[in-house]
Structures are given as structure tokens and as C-alpha cells.
Amino acid sequence: MKVVILAGGLGTRISEESHLKPKPMIEIGGRPIMWHIMKYYSEYGFHDFVICLGYKQYVVKEFFADYFLHTSDVTFDLAHNKMEVHNNYSEPWKVTLVDTGLNTMTGGRIKRIQPYIGDEPFLLTYGDGVSTVDLDKLVKFHRSHGRIATITTVNIGQMKGVLDIAPDNTILSFREKEDDDGALINGGFMVMNPQIFDYLENDATVFEKEPMQRLAAEGELKSFYHSGFWQCMDTQREMNKLETLWQSGNAPWKIWKD
């Protein structure tokens, strides 16, 4: 299965960093948070990524174009115009970078990458959140119920979509969070069947609004509850929290070996 990562937004709530680079390229432990997300998916055997770009998309393209420079020791022989890469480790990744437009909404970005997905289910997440969700169990659950979409739900006070969930994990309604809510929210780490593209109209489509609401109304949206670690990076405070966890050597999402 391919992994689609939404990485094109402006990141206005963390503008201290995002005025220089896209939010998914803000670094935790010296590596972009999107790299952490990709490493996590890769540990479960998902190595084929489609990344939806927009704001400062060239920064992401340059990062992958020069990936060995970021991850290896390098000798530059200036006199002979040569470069030698030492101890280069090659990730088992195939990365498709798609410029989905500067002002395109989330649903529009997903719609634009349809040609790269084909007629098959795919994983979908945001480029600014890490978690310890069991991806194998997530995919197994999605395949078991036969509905169009599964989203990982978490119980935490964030400004995300609030869900009303039936006992069989069917999501009955989807709406934006209000200040006094204490309900389950959309934590990303989703699985979609290709029929999802029929719910996306154009660049102005906000995935978390009309498409999600329609899926819920039609009984096509299921919840996969995750009670473990989950953290998005919307603010400077949240970025500092993730950095502190990483520097402590106890980052919950780091399941790979150095």
C-alpha cells in the first residue's frame, strides 16, 4: 500500500518556523518531522510514499534530491570537482513528490494525487504528527469492515474534527472541534479505499468538512481507536515537547534502530 502524506499547508500556527520552510520540514532531533513519520511507516513495511506539496514545495524536493548529503559523511575534492559519499545508508523508499498547489485545500490535494494511486486502497496521514498506532492492526481492521474510510481516533484536546462513534466503530457524525469538547478526535493515520476520490470535487474541497461529513452520514467512515502516544505539532510548544522527548532518548514513536 502507498502512503500519502499531506505536506502542503502554510503552518500558520507555528509561523516562527514555517516562514522558512513547510511545517513537515521543521526538524525534530535534526531531521524533518516528516522524515520521522516516514521512518515509522517504513518499519511496518510501507516504503512507497506520495507526498502532497504546496507551500515552499522546493524545500522538500531539495531535501530528497540531496538525501545522501543530509544523512552521510561526504568528502568534496574541489580541485578535481568530485564528491565522495561515505557510509551512505539508502532508505528502502520510493518517494513521489507532487506539487498540489499553493492554496489548494486538503481534499483538493488528495484529489490531485489520484493518478499516482491507482485503483487500490492507500494510507493517508498528515505531515505534522507522530504516534505509536499499530499500523498492521489499523490496516487489518480497515480490510475487515469493507467501508470506504478508516481514521485513527484519539482522545486529546486538540483543534481537530470531533466524532460521534457507534458501538460498532461506525462514525455517525463528523464536525469541527469546539472549545468545550472532550470527545474523540481525528488523529490522522487513516486508510482509504479508492472510492474516496468520488467524494472530492476540486481544489477548494476541505477533506475534513464535506467529504468526511458525507462519509459519516452514509455509514462509510469507521473509527480505529488509539489509546497510546499521539502528538501533532501545531505550535512552538508542541514542537519543543517533541524535541524534548527525542533528546531524552525516550521518543515513543522511534521504533527503528539507528
Short mmCIF file of C-alpha atoms in Angstrom, two decimals:
data_model
loop_
_atom_site.label_atom_id
_atom_site.label_comp_id
_atom_site.label_asym_id
_atom_site.label_seq_id
_atom_site.Cartn_x
_atom_site.Cartn_y
_atom_site.Cartn_z
CA MET A 1 0.00 0.00 0.00
CA LYS A 2 1.12 3.53 -0.74
CA VAL A 3 1.36 6.16 1.98
CA VAL A 4 0.01 9.61 1.13
CA ILE A 5 1.30 12.45 3.31
CA LEU A 6 -0.36 15.87 3.35
CA ALA A 7 2.54 18.34 3.45
CA GLY A 8 1.41 21.42 1.56
CA GLY A 9 -0.18 23.71 4.13
CA LEU A 10 1.11 27.05 5.36
CA GLY A 11 1.53 26.07 9.01
CA THR A 12 0.41 29.48 10.23
CA ARG A 13 0.11 28.43 13.90
CA ILE A 14 3.82 27.69 14.06
CA SER A 15 4.93 30.63 11.95
CA GLU A 16 8.14 31.06 13.98
CA GLU A 17 9.49 28.14 11.96
CA SER A 18 7.20 27.76 8.95
CA HIS A 19 8.07 31.13 7.43
CA LEU A 20 11.35 29.47 6.44
CA LYS A 21 10.13 26.01 5.42
CA PRO A 22 6.98 23.87 5.17
CA LYS A 23 5.81 22.67 8.59
CA PRO A 24 6.56 18.99 7.78
CA MET A 25 10.18 20.02 7.23
CA ILE A 26 10.56 21.53 10.71
CA GLU A 27 13.20 19.46 12.45
CA ILE A 28 12.95 17.24 15.50
CA GLY A 29 16.33 15.90 16.51
CA GLY A 30 17.93 17.39 13.41
CA ARG A 31 15.56 15.63 10.96
CA PRO A 32 12.25 16.85 9.50
CA ILE A 33 9.20 15.60 11.35
CA MET A 34 8.02 14.15 8.03
CA TRP A 35 11.18 12.00 7.99
CA HIS A 36 10.18 10.66 11.43
CA ILE A 37 6.72 9.81 10.08
CA MET A 38 8.19 8.04 7.05
CA LYS A 39 10.62 6.06 9.21
CA TYR A 40 7.69 4.92 11.34
CA TYR A 41 5.64 3.73 8.36
CA SER A 42 8.72 2.09 6.87
CA GLU A 43 9.21 -0.04 9.99
CA TYR A 44 5.84 -1.60 9.20
CA GLY A 45 6.90 -2.35 5.64
CA PHE A 46 5.31 0.64 3.91
CA HIS A 47 8.03 2.14 1.72
CA ASP A 48 6.12 3.79 -1.16
CA PHE A 49 5.26 7.41 -0.39
CA VAL A 50 3.27 10.05 -2.27
CA ILE A 51 3.76 13.47 -0.71
CA CYS A 52 1.32 16.31 -1.40
CA LEU A 53 3.31 19.53 -1.62
CA GLY A 54 2.33 23.18 -1.83
CA TYR A 55 3.90 25.90 0.30
CA LYS A 56 7.67 26.08 -0.34
CA GLN A 57 7.49 22.72 -2.12
CA TYR A 58 11.02 23.15 -3.45
CA VAL A 59 12.40 22.70 0.09
CA VAL A 60 11.04 19.14 0.22
CA LYS A 61 12.26 18.34 -3.28
CA GLU A 62 15.74 19.59 -2.48
CA PHE A 63 15.84 17.55 0.73
CA PHE A 64 15.21 14.29 -1.12
CA ALA A 65 17.37 15.25 -4.10
CA ASP A 66 20.28 15.74 -1.69
CA TYR A 67 19.28 12.99 0.73
CA PHE A 68 22.75 11.45 0.96
CA LEU A 69 24.21 14.86 1.82
CA HIS A 70 21.82 15.07 4.77
CA THR A 71 22.46 11.56 6.07
CA SER A 72 26.06 10.65 5.25
CA ASP A 73 29.67 11.80 5.61
CA VAL A 74 30.90 13.49 2.45
CA THR A 75 34.31 14.39 1.01
CA PHE A 76 34.44 17.23 -1.52
CA ASP A 77 37.54 17.22 -3.75
CA LEU A 78 37.31 20.78 -5.00
CA ALA A 79 40.46 20.62 -7.08
CA HIS A 80 39.06 17.75 -9.16
CA ASN A 81 35.34 18.65 -8.88
CA LYS A 82 34.47 15.32 -7.23
CA MET A 83 32.27 14.28 -4.34
CA GLU A 84 32.56 11.03 -2.40
CA VAL A 85 29.78 9.84 -0.10
CA HIS A 86 30.89 7.69 2.84
CA ASN A 87 28.83 5.14 4.73
CA ASN A 88 25.72 6.07 2.83
CA TYR A 89 22.62 4.27 4.01
CA SER A 90 19.86 4.00 1.45
CA GLU A 91 16.32 4.00 2.81
CA PRO A 92 14.08 1.45 1.06
CA TRP A 93 11.81 4.26 -0.04
CA LYS A 94 10.18 5.29 -3.27
CA VAL A 95 9.11 8.92 -2.88
CA THR A 96 6.80 10.70 -5.32
CA LEU A 97 6.67 14.45 -4.72
CA VAL A 98 3.60 16.15 -6.17
CA ASP A 99 3.10 19.90 -6.31
CA THR A 100 -0.62 20.08 -5.45
CA GLY A 101 -0.81 23.86 -5.49
CA LEU A 102 -0.10 26.67 -3.08
CA ASN A 103 -3.66 27.41 -1.95
CA THR A 104 -5.27 24.01 -2.50
CA MET A 105 -7.29 22.62 0.39
CA THR A 106 -6.66 19.16 1.89
CA GLY A 107 -9.36 17.41 -0.15
CA GLY A 108 -8.10 19.05 -3.32
CA ARG A 109 -4.57 17.88 -2.61
CA ILE A 110 -5.75 14.29 -2.21
CA LYS A 111 -7.77 14.59 -5.42
CA ARG A 112 -4.69 15.77 -7.32
CA ILE A 113 -2.61 12.71 -6.43
CA GLN A 114 -5.25 10.25 -7.69
CA PRO A 115 -3.19 9.40 -10.83
CA TYR A 116 -0.35 8.21 -8.59
CA ILE A 117 -2.55 5.92 -6.50
CA GLY A 118 -4.48 3.84 -8.99
CA ASP A 119 -7.43 1.65 -8.07
CA GLU A 120 -6.20 0.43 -4.71
CA PRO A 121 -6.51 1.31 -1.01
CA PHE A 122 -3.92 3.67 0.43
CA LEU A 123 -2.72 5.01 3.75
CA LEU A 124 -3.15 8.71 4.46
CA THR A 125 -1.79 10.96 7.18
CA TYR A 126 -0.77 14.50 7.98
CA GLY A 127 2.86 15.59 7.77
CA ASP A 128 2.99 17.04 11.26
CA GLY A 129 2.01 14.29 13.70
CA VAL A 130 3.72 11.25 15.22
CA SER A 131 2.16 8.34 17.07
CA THR A 132 2.57 4.75 18.21
CA VAL A 133 -0.53 3.50 16.40
CA ASP A 134 -0.22 -0.16 15.33
CA LEU A 135 -0.34 0.16 11.55
CA ASP A 136 -0.72 -3.58 10.99
CA LYS A 137 -3.83 -3.67 13.17
CA LEU A 138 -5.12 -0.49 11.53
CA VAL A 139 -4.90 -1.98 8.04
CA LYS A 140 -6.35 -5.30 9.19
CA PHE A 141 -9.30 -3.50 10.78
CA HIS A 142 -9.89 -1.46 7.64
CA ARG A 143 -9.95 -4.54 5.45
CA SER A 144 -12.30 -6.32 7.85
CA HIS A 145 -15.18 -3.84 7.71
CA GLY A 146 -15.33 -3.08 3.98
CA ARG A 147 -16.20 0.62 4.31
CA ILE A 148 -14.54 3.40 2.34
CA ALA A 149 -12.55 5.07 5.11
CA THR A 150 -10.95 4.39 8.48
CA ILE A 151 -9.46 7.11 10.66
CA THR A 152 -7.44 6.70 13.80
CA THR A 153 -9.23 8.39 16.69
CA VAL A 154 -7.57 9.72 19.82
CA ASN A 155 -8.87 11.36 22.97
CA ILE A 156 -6.95 14.57 23.38
CA GLY A 157 -7.73 18.30 23.46
CA GLN A 158 -6.71 19.45 20.01
CA MET A 159 -8.43 21.54 17.36
CA LYS A 160 -9.38 18.65 15.13
CA GLY A 161 -12.59 17.02 13.93
CA VAL A 162 -14.86 15.70 16.67
CA LEU A 163 -16.54 12.34 16.18
CA ASP A 164 -19.75 10.65 17.33
CA ILE A 165 -19.00 6.91 17.24
CA ALA A 166 -21.43 3.98 17.43
CA PRO A 167 -20.60 0.78 19.38
CA ASP A 168 -19.58 -0.99 16.14
CA ASN A 169 -16.99 1.76 15.46
CA THR A 170 -19.06 3.36 12.72
CA ILE A 171 -18.63 7.12 12.80
CA LEU A 172 -22.09 8.67 12.88
CA SER A 173 -21.12 12.33 12.57
CA PHE A 174 -18.06 14.48 11.95
CA ARG A 175 -17.69 18.14 12.85
CA GLU A 176 -15.06 20.68 13.79
CA LYS A 177 -13.98 20.78 17.44
CA GLU A 178 -15.36 23.39 19.84
CA ASP A 179 -13.57 24.78 22.89
CA ASP A 180 -15.67 22.86 25.41
CA ASP A 181 -15.33 19.46 23.74
CA GLY A 182 -13.69 16.49 25.42
CA ALA A 183 -14.57 13.96 22.74
CA LEU A 184 -12.58 11.71 20.44
CA ILE A 185 -10.86 13.48 17.58
CA ASN A 186 -9.38 12.65 14.20
CA GLY A 187 -5.73 11.77 14.76
CA GLY A 188 -4.81 11.12 11.13
CA PHE A 189 -3.19 7.74 10.34
CA MET A 190 -6.04 6.85 8.00
CA VAL A 191 -6.78 4.17 5.41
CA MET A 192 -8.82 4.97 2.32
CA ASN A 193 -10.36 2.91 -0.45
CA PRO A 194 -10.11 4.48 -3.91
CA GLN A 195 -13.83 5.37 -3.83
CA ILE A 196 -12.78 8.28 -1.64
CA PHE A 197 -11.87 10.22 -4.77
CA ASP A 198 -15.57 10.34 -5.70
CA TYR A 199 -16.13 12.47 -2.58
CA LEU A 200 -13.54 15.07 -3.58
CA GLU A 201 -14.63 17.75 -6.04
CA ASN A 202 -11.90 20.32 -6.64
CA ASP A 203 -9.06 22.34 -5.12
CA ALA A 204 -11.47 24.11 -2.76
CA THR A 205 -12.61 20.86 -1.11
CA VAL A 206 -11.67 20.63 2.56
CA PHE A 207 -11.29 16.92 3.29
CA GLU A 208 -12.24 17.30 6.95
CA LYS A 209 -15.57 19.01 6.16
CA GLU A 210 -18.00 17.95 3.42
CA PRO A 211 -16.29 14.66 2.40
CA MET A 212 -15.93 13.45 6.00
CA GLN A 213 -19.45 14.57 6.89
CA ARG A 214 -20.88 12.77 3.86
CA LEU A 215 -18.93 9.59 4.60
CA ALA A 216 -20.24 9.64 8.17
CA ALA A 217 -23.82 10.26 7.03
CA GLU A 218 -23.60 7.30 4.64
CA GLY A 219 -22.04 4.96 7.23
CA GLU A 220 -18.80 4.72 5.26
CA LEU A 221 -16.45 6.05 7.95
CA LYS A 222 -15.01 3.80 10.67
CA SER A 223 -13.03 4.60 13.80
CA PHE A 224 -9.84 2.84 14.85
CA TYR A 225 -9.30 3.92 18.45
CA HIS A 226 -5.73 4.51 19.61
CA SER A 227 -5.12 4.97 23.33
CA GLY A 228 -1.34 5.25 23.15
CA PHE A 229 1.02 8.08 22.32
CA TRP A 230 -0.08 10.65 19.76
CA GLN A 231 1.17 14.18 19.24
CA CYS A 232 0.73 16.72 16.48
CA MET A 233 2.97 19.75 16.01
CA ASP A 234 0.72 22.76 15.57
CA THR A 235 2.56 25.15 17.88
CA GLN A 236 6.04 26.05 19.09
CA ARG A 237 5.19 24.50 22.45
CA GLU A 238 4.32 21.19 20.82
CA MET A 239 7.50 21.30 18.74
CA ASN A 240 9.52 21.82 21.93
CA LYS A 241 7.70 18.92 23.58
CA LEU A 242 8.62 16.57 20.72
CA GLU A 243 12.22 17.81 20.72
CA THR A 244 12.48 17.20 24.48
CA LEU A 245 11.18 13.65 24.06
CA TRP A 246 13.67 12.99 21.27
CA GLN A 247 16.64 14.40 23.18
CA SER A 248 15.68 12.34 26.25
CA GLY A 249 16.15 9.15 24.24
CA ASN A 250 12.57 8.16 25.01
CA ALA A 251 10.69 9.28 21.92
CA PRO A 252 7.76 6.80 21.80
CA TRP A 253 7.49 6.87 18.00
CA LYS A 254 11.13 5.91 17.45
CA ILE A 255 10.76 2.18 16.82
CA TRP A 256 13.65 1.90 14.35
CA LYS A 257 17.30 1.21 15.11
CA ASP A 258 19.99 3.78 14.31
#
